[in-house]
Amino acid sequence: MNDPIREPPIAGAILFLLAGPILWGGHLLAVYTFHAVACAGGPWATTIVPGSIVVATLAAAGALLLAFSFPGKLAQALRCADQGDDQPFLIRAERLLTVLALTGVLWTGSGALALAPCAQFR
């Protein structure tokens, strides 16, 4: 008797494809939330905000580069693929979305660093 073709769980495949945009959204949330909270806190925020933006941007960019470089490991971690599975469409789509997310992370990080921190609260 032949084994039926086992398809990956749909939730794992969706998380695999959206790993880049989810990281991008998390970075955006972290940068703007910390920026708003720190600027509402006091004058010391003008020195902490740029540093926190750099740390958040580097962390998100590093995670996105890892997701781009090792899509097979990410697919296995999310149970989207087994060891040795070759899914070229999913990998290409994930890499494209990861590159777009990396562009967004770098754009957000550079924009937040280029503008004066806490200017709207002055």
PDB file of C-alpha atoms in Angstrom:
ATOM      1  CA  MET A   1       0.000   0.000   0.000  1.00  0.00           C
ATOM      2  CA  ASN A   2       1.352   3.396  -0.928  1.00  0.00           C
ATOM      3  CA  ASP A   3       1.571   6.191   1.578  1.00  0.00           C
ATOM      4  CA  PRO A   4      -0.490   9.229   0.653  1.00  0.00           C
ATOM      5  CA  ILE A   5       1.480  12.334  -0.146  1.00  0.00           C
ATOM      6  CA  ARG A   6       1.926  14.227   3.085  1.00  0.00           C
ATOM      7  CA  GLU A   7       1.397  17.926   2.694  1.00  0.00           C
ATOM      8  CA  PRO A   8       2.855  20.390   5.188  1.00  0.00           C
ATOM      9  CA  PRO A   9       0.526  22.050   7.670  1.00  0.00           C
ATOM     10  CA  ILE A  10      -0.948  25.195   6.183  1.00  0.00           C
ATOM     11  CA  ALA A  11      -0.201  27.284   9.299  1.00  0.00           C
ATOM     12  CA  GLY A  12       3.505  26.421   9.082  1.00  0.00           C
ATOM     13  CA  ALA A  13       3.588  27.337   5.396  1.00  0.00           C
ATOM     14  CA  ILE A  14       1.879  30.672   6.054  1.00  0.00           C
ATOM     15  CA  LEU A  15       4.253  31.492   8.917  1.00  0.00           C
ATOM     16  CA  PHE A  16       7.198  30.492   6.716  1.00  0.00           C
ATOM     17  CA  LEU A  17       6.092  32.803   3.924  1.00  0.00           C
ATOM     18  CA  LEU A  18       5.264  35.678   6.270  1.00  0.00           C
ATOM     19  CA  ALA A  19       8.371  35.431   8.481  1.00  0.00           C
ATOM     20  CA  GLY A  20       9.895  38.529   6.876  1.00  0.00           C
ATOM     21  CA  PRO A  21       6.806  40.736   7.042  1.00  0.00           C
ATOM     22  CA  ILE A  22       6.129  39.621  10.632  1.00  0.00           C
ATOM     23  CA  LEU A  23       9.675  40.633  11.641  1.00  0.00           C
ATOM     24  CA  TRP A  24       9.238  43.912   9.789  1.00  0.00           C
ATOM     25  CA  GLY A  25       5.991  44.613  11.631  1.00  0.00           C
ATOM     26  CA  GLY A  26       7.614  43.753  14.947  1.00  0.00           C
ATOM     27  CA  HIS A  27      10.480  46.125  14.198  1.00  0.00           C
ATOM     28  CA  LEU A  28       8.099  48.901  13.241  1.00  0.00           C
ATOM     29  CA  LEU A  29       6.090  48.374  16.417  1.00  0.00           C
ATOM     30  CA  ALA A  30       9.212  48.316  18.595  1.00  0.00           C
ATOM     31  CA  VAL A  31      10.764  51.432  17.075  1.00  0.00           C
ATOM     32  CA  TYR A  32       7.680  53.622  17.193  1.00  0.00           C
ATOM     33  CA  THR A  33       6.428  52.371  20.549  1.00  0.00           C
ATOM     34  CA  PHE A  34       9.773  52.887  22.263  1.00  0.00           C
ATOM     35  CA  HIS A  35      10.176  56.240  20.544  1.00  0.00           C
ATOM     36  CA  ALA A  36       6.800  57.501  21.747  1.00  0.00           C
ATOM     37  CA  VAL A  37       7.205  56.163  25.286  1.00  0.00           C
ATOM     38  CA  ALA A  38      10.776  57.425  25.678  1.00  0.00           C
ATOM     39  CA  CYS A  39       9.982  60.869  24.300  1.00  0.00           C
ATOM     40  CA  ALA A  40       7.054  61.241  26.667  1.00  0.00           C
ATOM     41  CA  GLY A  41       9.339  60.354  29.576  1.00  0.00           C
ATOM     42  CA  GLY A  42      11.776  63.231  29.670  1.00  0.00           C
ATOM     43  CA  PRO A  43      14.824  64.998  28.222  1.00  0.00           C
ATOM     44  CA  TRP A  44      17.121  61.956  28.568  1.00  0.00           C
ATOM     45  CA  ALA A  45      15.201  60.306  25.756  1.00  0.00           C
ATOM     46  CA  THR A  46      17.042  62.237  23.032  1.00  0.00           C
ATOM     47  CA  THR A  47      20.148  60.184  23.768  1.00  0.00           C
ATOM     48  CA  ILE A  48      18.453  56.812  24.322  1.00  0.00           C
ATOM     49  CA  VAL A  49      16.094  56.852  21.345  1.00  0.00           C
ATOM     50  CA  PRO A  50      18.778  56.750  18.589  1.00  0.00           C
ATOM     51  CA  GLY A  51      20.628  53.938  20.360  1.00  0.00           C
ATOM     52  CA  SER A  52      17.492  51.873  20.779  1.00  0.00           C
ATOM     53  CA  ILE A  53      16.610  52.372  17.115  1.00  0.00           C
ATOM     54  CA  VAL A  54      20.056  51.178  16.054  1.00  0.00           C
ATOM     55  CA  VAL A  55      19.790  48.083  18.269  1.00  0.00           C
ATOM     56  CA  ALA A  56      16.276  47.243  17.052  1.00  0.00           C
ATOM     57  CA  THR A  57      17.249  47.768  13.413  1.00  0.00           C
ATOM     58  CA  LEU A  58      20.379  45.636  13.678  1.00  0.00           C
ATOM     59  CA  ALA A  59      18.493  42.860  15.464  1.00  0.00           C
ATOM     60  CA  ALA A  60      15.680  42.818  12.898  1.00  0.00           C
ATOM     61  CA  ALA A  61      18.104  43.030   9.968  1.00  0.00           C
ATOM     62  CA  GLY A  62      20.156  40.171  11.410  1.00  0.00           C
ATOM     63  CA  ALA A  63      17.086  37.995  11.853  1.00  0.00           C
ATOM     64  CA  LEU A  64      15.944  38.775   8.319  1.00  0.00           C
ATOM     65  CA  LEU A  65      19.374  37.944   6.907  1.00  0.00           C
ATOM     66  CA  LEU A  66      19.294  34.620   8.739  1.00  0.00           C
ATOM     67  CA  ALA A  67      15.823  33.891   7.363  1.00  0.00           C
ATOM     68  CA  PHE A  68      17.049  34.753   3.868  1.00  0.00           C
ATOM     69  CA  SER A  69      20.254  32.740   4.148  1.00  0.00           C
ATOM     70  CA  PHE A  70      18.817  29.580   5.718  1.00  0.00           C
ATOM     71  CA  PRO A  71      15.250  29.126   4.468  1.00  0.00           C
ATOM     72  CA  GLY A  72      15.453  25.340   4.825  1.00  0.00           C
ATOM     73  CA  LYS A  73      16.220  25.577   8.531  1.00  0.00           C
ATOM     74  CA  LEU A  74      13.374  28.045   9.014  1.00  0.00           C
ATOM     75  CA  ALA A  75      10.983  25.752   7.135  1.00  0.00           C
ATOM     76  CA  GLN A  76      11.991  22.827   9.352  1.00  0.00           C
ATOM     77  CA  ALA A  77      11.595  24.917  12.495  1.00  0.00           C
ATOM     78  CA  LEU A  78       8.066  25.891  11.452  1.00  0.00           C
ATOM     79  CA  ARG A  79       7.319  22.301  10.370  1.00  0.00           C
ATOM     80  CA  CYS A  80       6.662  23.520   6.859  1.00  0.00           C
ATOM     81  CA  ALA A  81       9.119  21.032   5.323  1.00  0.00           C
ATOM     82  CA  ASP A  82      10.973  17.884   6.262  1.00  0.00           C
ATOM     83  CA  GLN A  83      14.715  17.319   6.044  1.00  0.00           C
ATOM     84  CA  GLY A  84      15.685  17.301   2.382  1.00  0.00           C
ATOM     85  CA  ASP A  85      12.369  18.592   1.034  1.00  0.00           C
ATOM     86  CA  ASP A  86      12.810  20.837  -1.963  1.00  0.00           C
ATOM     87  CA  GLN A  87      10.119  23.487  -2.305  1.00  0.00           C
ATOM     88  CA  PRO A  88      11.551  26.056  -4.710  1.00  0.00           C
ATOM     89  CA  PHE A  89       8.404  28.170  -5.007  1.00  0.00           C
ATOM     90  CA  LEU A  90       7.990  28.561  -1.237  1.00  0.00           C
ATOM     91  CA  ILE A  91      11.667  29.348  -0.794  1.00  0.00           C
ATOM     92  CA  ARG A  92      11.691  31.943  -3.574  1.00  0.00           C
ATOM     93  CA  ALA A  93       8.525  33.572  -2.301  1.00  0.00           C
ATOM     94  CA  GLU A  94       9.878  33.643   1.265  1.00  0.00           C
ATOM     95  CA  ARG A  95      13.147  35.180   0.070  1.00  0.00           C
ATOM     96  CA  LEU A  96      11.334  37.849  -1.934  1.00  0.00           C
ATOM     97  CA  LEU A  97       9.170  38.807   1.031  1.00  0.00           C
ATOM     98  CA  THR A  98      12.242  38.791   3.282  1.00  0.00           C
ATOM     99  CA  VAL A  99      14.127  41.157   0.955  1.00  0.00           C
ATOM    100  CA  LEU A 100      11.121  43.488   0.882  1.00  0.00           C
ATOM    101  CA  ALA A 101      10.920  43.342   4.683  1.00  0.00           C
ATOM    102  CA  LEU A 102      14.643  44.050   4.996  1.00  0.00           C
ATOM    103  CA  THR A 103      14.172  47.097   2.788  1.00  0.00           C
ATOM    104  CA  GLY A 104      11.353  48.264   5.047  1.00  0.00           C
ATOM    105  CA  VAL A 105      13.399  47.695   8.212  1.00  0.00           C
ATOM    106  CA  LEU A 106      16.352  49.658   6.842  1.00  0.00           C
ATOM    107  CA  TRP A 107      14.023  52.395   5.583  1.00  0.00           C
ATOM    108  CA  THR A 108      12.300  52.720   8.951  1.00  0.00           C
ATOM    109  CA  GLY A 109      15.579  52.632  10.860  1.00  0.00           C
ATOM    110  CA  SER A 110      17.248  55.252   8.670  1.00  0.00           C
ATOM    111  CA  GLY A 111      14.188  57.490   8.725  1.00  0.00           C
ATOM    112  CA  ALA A 112      13.899  57.327  12.487  1.00  0.00           C
ATOM    113  CA  LEU A 113      17.596  58.126  12.842  1.00  0.00           C
ATOM    114  CA  ALA A 114      17.571  60.953  10.295  1.00  0.00           C
ATOM    115  CA  LEU A 115      14.781  62.875  12.011  1.00  0.00           C
ATOM    116  CA  ALA A 116      15.297  64.696  15.279  1.00  0.00           C
ATOM    117  CA  PRO A 117      14.074  62.521  18.139  1.00  0.00           C
ATOM    118  CA  CYS A 118      11.205  63.844  20.210  1.00  0.00           C
ATOM    119  CA  ALA A 119      10.697  66.913  18.010  1.00  0.00           C
ATOM    120  CA  GLN A 120       6.905  66.625  18.052  1.00  0.00           C
ATOM    121  CA  PHE A 121       6.852  66.796  21.866  1.00  0.00           C
ATOM    122  CA  ARG A 122       8.772  70.084  22.108  1.00  0.00           C
TER     123      ARG A 122
END
